[in-house]
GROMACS .gro file of N, CA, C and O in nm:
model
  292
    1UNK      N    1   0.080  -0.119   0.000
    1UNK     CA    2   0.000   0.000   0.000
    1UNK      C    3   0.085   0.125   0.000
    1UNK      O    4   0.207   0.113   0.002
    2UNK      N    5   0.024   0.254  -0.003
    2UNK     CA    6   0.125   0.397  -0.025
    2UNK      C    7   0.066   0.439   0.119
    2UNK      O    8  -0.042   0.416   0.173
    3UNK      N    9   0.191   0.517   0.161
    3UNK     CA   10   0.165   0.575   0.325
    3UNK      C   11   0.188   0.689   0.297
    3UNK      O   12   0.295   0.700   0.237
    4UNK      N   13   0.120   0.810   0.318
    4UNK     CA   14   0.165   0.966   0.330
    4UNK      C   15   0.178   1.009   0.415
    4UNK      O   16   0.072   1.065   0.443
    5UNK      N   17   0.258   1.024   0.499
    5UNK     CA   18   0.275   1.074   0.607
    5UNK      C   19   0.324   1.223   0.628
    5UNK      O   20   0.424   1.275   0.579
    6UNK      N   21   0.217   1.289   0.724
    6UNK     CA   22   0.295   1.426   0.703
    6UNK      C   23   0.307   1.487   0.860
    6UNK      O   24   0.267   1.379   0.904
    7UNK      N   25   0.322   1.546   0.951
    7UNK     CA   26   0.286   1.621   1.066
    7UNK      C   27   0.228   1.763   1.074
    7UNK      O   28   0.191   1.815   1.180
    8UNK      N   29   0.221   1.832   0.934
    8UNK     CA   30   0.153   1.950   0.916
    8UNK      C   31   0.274   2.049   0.969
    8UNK      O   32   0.254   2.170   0.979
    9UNK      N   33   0.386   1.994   0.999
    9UNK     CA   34   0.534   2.153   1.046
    9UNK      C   35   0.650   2.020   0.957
    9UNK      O   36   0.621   1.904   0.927
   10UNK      N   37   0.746   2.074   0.942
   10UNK     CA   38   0.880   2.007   0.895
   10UNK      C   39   0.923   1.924   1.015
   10UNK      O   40   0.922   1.954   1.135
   11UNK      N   41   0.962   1.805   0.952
   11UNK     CA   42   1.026   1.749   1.041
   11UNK      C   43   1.162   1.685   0.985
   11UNK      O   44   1.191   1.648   0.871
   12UNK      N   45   1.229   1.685   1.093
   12UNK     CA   46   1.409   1.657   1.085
   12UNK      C   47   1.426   1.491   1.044
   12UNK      O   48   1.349   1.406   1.089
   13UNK      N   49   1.527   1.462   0.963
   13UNK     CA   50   1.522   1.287   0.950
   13UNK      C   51   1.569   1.248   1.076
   13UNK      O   52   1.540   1.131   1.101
   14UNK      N   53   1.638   1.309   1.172
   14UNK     CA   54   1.677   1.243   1.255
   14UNK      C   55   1.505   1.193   1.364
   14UNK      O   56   1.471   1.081   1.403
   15UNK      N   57   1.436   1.324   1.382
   15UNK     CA   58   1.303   1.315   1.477
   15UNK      C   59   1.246   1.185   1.376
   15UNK      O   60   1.227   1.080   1.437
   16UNK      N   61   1.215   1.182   1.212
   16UNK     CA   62   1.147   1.056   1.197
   16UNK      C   63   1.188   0.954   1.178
   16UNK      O   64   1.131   0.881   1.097
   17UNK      N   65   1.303   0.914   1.245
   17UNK     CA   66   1.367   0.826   1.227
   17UNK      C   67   1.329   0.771   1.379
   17UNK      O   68   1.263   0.675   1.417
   18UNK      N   69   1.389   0.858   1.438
   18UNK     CA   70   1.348   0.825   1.623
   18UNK      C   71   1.114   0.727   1.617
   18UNK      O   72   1.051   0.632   1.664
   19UNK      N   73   1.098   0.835   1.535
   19UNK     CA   74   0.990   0.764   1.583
   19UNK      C   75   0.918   0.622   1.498
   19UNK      O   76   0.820   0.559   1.537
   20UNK      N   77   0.990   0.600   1.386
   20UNK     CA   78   0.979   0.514   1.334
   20UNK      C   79   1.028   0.389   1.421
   20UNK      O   80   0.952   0.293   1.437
   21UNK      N   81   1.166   0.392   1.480
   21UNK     CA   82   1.208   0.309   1.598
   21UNK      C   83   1.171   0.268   1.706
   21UNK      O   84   1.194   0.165   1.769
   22UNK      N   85   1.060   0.428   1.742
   22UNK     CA   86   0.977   0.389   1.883
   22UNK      C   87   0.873   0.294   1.823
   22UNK      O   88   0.838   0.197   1.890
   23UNK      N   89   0.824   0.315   1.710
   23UNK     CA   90   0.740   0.244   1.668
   23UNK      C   91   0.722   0.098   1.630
   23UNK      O   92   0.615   0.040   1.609
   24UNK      N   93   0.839   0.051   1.626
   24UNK     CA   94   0.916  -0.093   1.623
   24UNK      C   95   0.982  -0.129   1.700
   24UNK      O   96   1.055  -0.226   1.684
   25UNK      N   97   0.975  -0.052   1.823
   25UNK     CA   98   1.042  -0.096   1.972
   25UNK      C   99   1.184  -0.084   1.936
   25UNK      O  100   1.265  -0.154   1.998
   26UNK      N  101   1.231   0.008   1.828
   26UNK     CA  102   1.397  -0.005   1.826
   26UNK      C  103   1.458   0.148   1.911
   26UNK      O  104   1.410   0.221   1.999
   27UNK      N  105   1.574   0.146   1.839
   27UNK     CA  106   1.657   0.259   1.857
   27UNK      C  107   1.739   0.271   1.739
   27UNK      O  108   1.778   0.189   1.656
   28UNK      N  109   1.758   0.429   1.759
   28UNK     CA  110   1.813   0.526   1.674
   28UNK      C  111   2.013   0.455   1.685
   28UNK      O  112   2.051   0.434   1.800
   29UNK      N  113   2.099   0.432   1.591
   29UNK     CA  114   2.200   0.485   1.657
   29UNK      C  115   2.299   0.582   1.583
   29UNK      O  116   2.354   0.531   1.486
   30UNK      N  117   2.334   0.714   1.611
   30UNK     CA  118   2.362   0.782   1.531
   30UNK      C  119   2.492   0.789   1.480
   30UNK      O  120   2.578   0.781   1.567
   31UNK      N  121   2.532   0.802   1.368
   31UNK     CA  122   2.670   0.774   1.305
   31UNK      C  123   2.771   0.891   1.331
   31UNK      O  124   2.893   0.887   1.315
   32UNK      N  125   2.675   1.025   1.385
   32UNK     CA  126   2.730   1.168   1.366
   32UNK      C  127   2.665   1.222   1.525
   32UNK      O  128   2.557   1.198   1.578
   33UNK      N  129   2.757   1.287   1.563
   33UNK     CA  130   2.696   1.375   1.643
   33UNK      C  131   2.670   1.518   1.617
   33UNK      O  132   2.594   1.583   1.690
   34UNK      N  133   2.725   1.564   1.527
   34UNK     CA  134   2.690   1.700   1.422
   34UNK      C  135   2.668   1.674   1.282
   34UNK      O  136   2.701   1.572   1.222
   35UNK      N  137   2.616   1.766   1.240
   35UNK     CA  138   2.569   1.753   1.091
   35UNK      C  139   2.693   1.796   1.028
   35UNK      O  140   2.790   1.851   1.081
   36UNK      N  141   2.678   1.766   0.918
   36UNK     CA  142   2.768   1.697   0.822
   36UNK      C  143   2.784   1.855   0.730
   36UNK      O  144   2.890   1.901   0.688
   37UNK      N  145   2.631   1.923   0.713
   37UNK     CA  146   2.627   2.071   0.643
   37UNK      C  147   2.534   2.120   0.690
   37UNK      O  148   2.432   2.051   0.701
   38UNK      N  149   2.535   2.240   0.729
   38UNK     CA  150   2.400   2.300   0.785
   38UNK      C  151   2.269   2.279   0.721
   38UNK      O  152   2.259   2.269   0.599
   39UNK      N  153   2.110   2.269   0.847
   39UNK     CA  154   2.029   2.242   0.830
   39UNK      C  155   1.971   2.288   0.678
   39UNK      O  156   1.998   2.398   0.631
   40UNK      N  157   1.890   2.192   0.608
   40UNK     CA  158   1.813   2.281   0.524
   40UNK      C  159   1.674   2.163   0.462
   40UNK      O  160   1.669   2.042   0.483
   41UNK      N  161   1.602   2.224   0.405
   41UNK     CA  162   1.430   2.146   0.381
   41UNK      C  163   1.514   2.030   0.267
   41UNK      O  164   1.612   2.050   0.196
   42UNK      N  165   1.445   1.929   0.283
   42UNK     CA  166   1.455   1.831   0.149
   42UNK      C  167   1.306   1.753   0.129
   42UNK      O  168   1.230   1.698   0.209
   43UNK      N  169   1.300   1.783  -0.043
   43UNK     CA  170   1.159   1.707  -0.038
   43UNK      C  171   1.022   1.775   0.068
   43UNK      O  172   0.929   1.709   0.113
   44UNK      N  173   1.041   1.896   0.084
   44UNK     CA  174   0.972   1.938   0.134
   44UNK      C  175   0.849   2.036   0.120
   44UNK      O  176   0.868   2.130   0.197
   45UNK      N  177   0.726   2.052   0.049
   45UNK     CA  178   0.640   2.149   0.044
   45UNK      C  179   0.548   2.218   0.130
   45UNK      O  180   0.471   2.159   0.205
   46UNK      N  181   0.556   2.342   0.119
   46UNK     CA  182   0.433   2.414   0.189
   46UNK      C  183   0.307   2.341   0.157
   46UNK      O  184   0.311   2.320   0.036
   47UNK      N  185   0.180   2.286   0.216
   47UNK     CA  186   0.075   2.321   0.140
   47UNK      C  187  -0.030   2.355   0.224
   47UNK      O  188  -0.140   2.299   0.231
   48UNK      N  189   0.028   2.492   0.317
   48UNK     CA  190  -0.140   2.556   0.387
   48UNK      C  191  -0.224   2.643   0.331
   48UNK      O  192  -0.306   2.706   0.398
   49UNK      N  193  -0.208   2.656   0.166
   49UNK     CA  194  -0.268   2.713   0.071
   49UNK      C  195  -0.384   2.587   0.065
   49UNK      O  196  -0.506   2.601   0.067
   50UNK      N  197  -0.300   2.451   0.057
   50UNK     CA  198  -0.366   2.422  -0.018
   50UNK      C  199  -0.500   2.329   0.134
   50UNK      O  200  -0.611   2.278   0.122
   51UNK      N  201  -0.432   2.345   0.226
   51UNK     CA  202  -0.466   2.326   0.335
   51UNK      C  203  -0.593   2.350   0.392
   51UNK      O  204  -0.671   2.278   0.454
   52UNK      N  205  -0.598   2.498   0.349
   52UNK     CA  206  -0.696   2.604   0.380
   52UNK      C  207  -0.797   2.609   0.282
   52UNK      O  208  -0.898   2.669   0.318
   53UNK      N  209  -0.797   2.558   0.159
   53UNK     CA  210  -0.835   2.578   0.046
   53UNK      C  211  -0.949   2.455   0.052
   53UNK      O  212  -1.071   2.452   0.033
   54UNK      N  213  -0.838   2.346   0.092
   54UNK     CA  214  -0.964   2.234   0.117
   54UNK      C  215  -1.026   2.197   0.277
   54UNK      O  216  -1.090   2.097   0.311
   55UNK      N  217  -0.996   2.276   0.332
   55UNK     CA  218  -1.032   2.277   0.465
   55UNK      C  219  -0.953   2.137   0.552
   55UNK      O  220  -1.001   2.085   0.653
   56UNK      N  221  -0.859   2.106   0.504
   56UNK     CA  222  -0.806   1.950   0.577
   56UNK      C  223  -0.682   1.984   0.648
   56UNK      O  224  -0.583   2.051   0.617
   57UNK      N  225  -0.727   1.902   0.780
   57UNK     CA  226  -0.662   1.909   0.895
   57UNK      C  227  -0.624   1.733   0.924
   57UNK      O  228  -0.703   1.640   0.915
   58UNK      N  229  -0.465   1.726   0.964
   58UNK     CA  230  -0.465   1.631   0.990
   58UNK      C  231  -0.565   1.523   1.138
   58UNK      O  232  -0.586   1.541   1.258
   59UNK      N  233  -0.591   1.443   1.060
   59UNK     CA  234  -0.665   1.348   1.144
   59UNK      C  235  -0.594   1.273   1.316
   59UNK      O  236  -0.642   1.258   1.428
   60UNK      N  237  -0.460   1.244   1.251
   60UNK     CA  238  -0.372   1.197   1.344
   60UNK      C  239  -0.249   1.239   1.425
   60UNK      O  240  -0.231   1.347   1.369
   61UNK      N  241  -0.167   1.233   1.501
   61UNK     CA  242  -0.010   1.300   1.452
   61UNK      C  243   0.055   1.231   1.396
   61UNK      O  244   0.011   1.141   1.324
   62UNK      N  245   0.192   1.259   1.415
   62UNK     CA  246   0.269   1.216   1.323
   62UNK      C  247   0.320   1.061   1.380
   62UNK      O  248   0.344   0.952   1.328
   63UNK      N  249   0.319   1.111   1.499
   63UNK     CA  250   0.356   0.998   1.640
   63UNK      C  251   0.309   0.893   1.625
   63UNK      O  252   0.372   0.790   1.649
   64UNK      N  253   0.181   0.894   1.581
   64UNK     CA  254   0.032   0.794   1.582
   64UNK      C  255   0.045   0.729   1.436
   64UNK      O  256   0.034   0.609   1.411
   65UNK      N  257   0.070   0.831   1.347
   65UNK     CA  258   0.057   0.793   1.205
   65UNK      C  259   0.208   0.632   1.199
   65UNK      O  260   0.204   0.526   1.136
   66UNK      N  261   0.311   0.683   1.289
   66UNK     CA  262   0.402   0.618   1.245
   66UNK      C  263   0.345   0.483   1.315
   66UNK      O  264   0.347   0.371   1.263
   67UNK      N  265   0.304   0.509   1.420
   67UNK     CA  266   0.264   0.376   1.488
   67UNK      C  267   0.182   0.275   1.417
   67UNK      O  268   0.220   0.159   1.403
   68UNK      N  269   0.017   0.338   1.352
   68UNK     CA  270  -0.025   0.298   1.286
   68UNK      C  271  -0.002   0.207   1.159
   68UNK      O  272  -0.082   0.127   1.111
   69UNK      N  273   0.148   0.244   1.106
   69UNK     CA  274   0.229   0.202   0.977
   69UNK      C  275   0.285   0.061   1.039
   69UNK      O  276   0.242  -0.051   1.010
   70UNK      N  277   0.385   0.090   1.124
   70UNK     CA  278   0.474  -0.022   1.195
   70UNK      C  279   0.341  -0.134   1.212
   70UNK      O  280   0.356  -0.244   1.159
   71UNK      N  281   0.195  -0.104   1.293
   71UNK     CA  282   0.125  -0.212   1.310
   71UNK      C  283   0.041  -0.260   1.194
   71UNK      O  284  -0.062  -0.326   1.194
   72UNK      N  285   0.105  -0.214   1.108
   72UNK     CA  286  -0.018  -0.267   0.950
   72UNK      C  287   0.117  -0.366   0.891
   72UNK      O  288   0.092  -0.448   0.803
   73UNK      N  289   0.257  -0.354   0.944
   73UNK     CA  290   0.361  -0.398   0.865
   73UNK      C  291   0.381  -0.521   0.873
   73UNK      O  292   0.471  -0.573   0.808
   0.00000   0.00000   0.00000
C-alpha cells in the first residue's frame, strides 16, 4: 500500500527516524553527532494554501501515524 505521512510543520530525519524506531520498539543509533552541512528542507512542500483551500486538517499525529504504519507492517 502507499503511506503519506505528514505532521503538518517540517520534520528533521533524525526526529522521523526516532519515531519510526519507537514504533518498532527499536533505537536510533547515530553515526554523527553533528551535521555533516547546515540544516536545510529536502523534499519538502508548503501546502497551507492548499490546506486552507480544502479545509483538511490532519486526522492523526505524526507519532500515531508512524505507529499505525509499523502495526499494518
Amino acid at each position: 500500500g502507499l503511506w503519506n505521512v505528514g505532521g503538518g510543520q517540517p520534520v528533521t530525519i533524525r526526529e522521523l527516524a526516532e519515531l519510526c524506531a519507537k514504533a518498532v520498539g527499536g533505537r536510533v543509533n547515530l553515526a554523527r553527532s553533528e551535521p555533516i552541512r547546515r540544516p536545510r528542507m529536502l523534499n519538502w512542500v508548503d501546502d497551507r494554501r492548499a490546506r486552507d483551500e480544502l479545509h483538511h486538517a490532519n486526522r492523526v499525529t505524526l507519532k500515531e501515524s508512524m505507529r499505525q504504519i509499523a502495526a499494518a507492517l
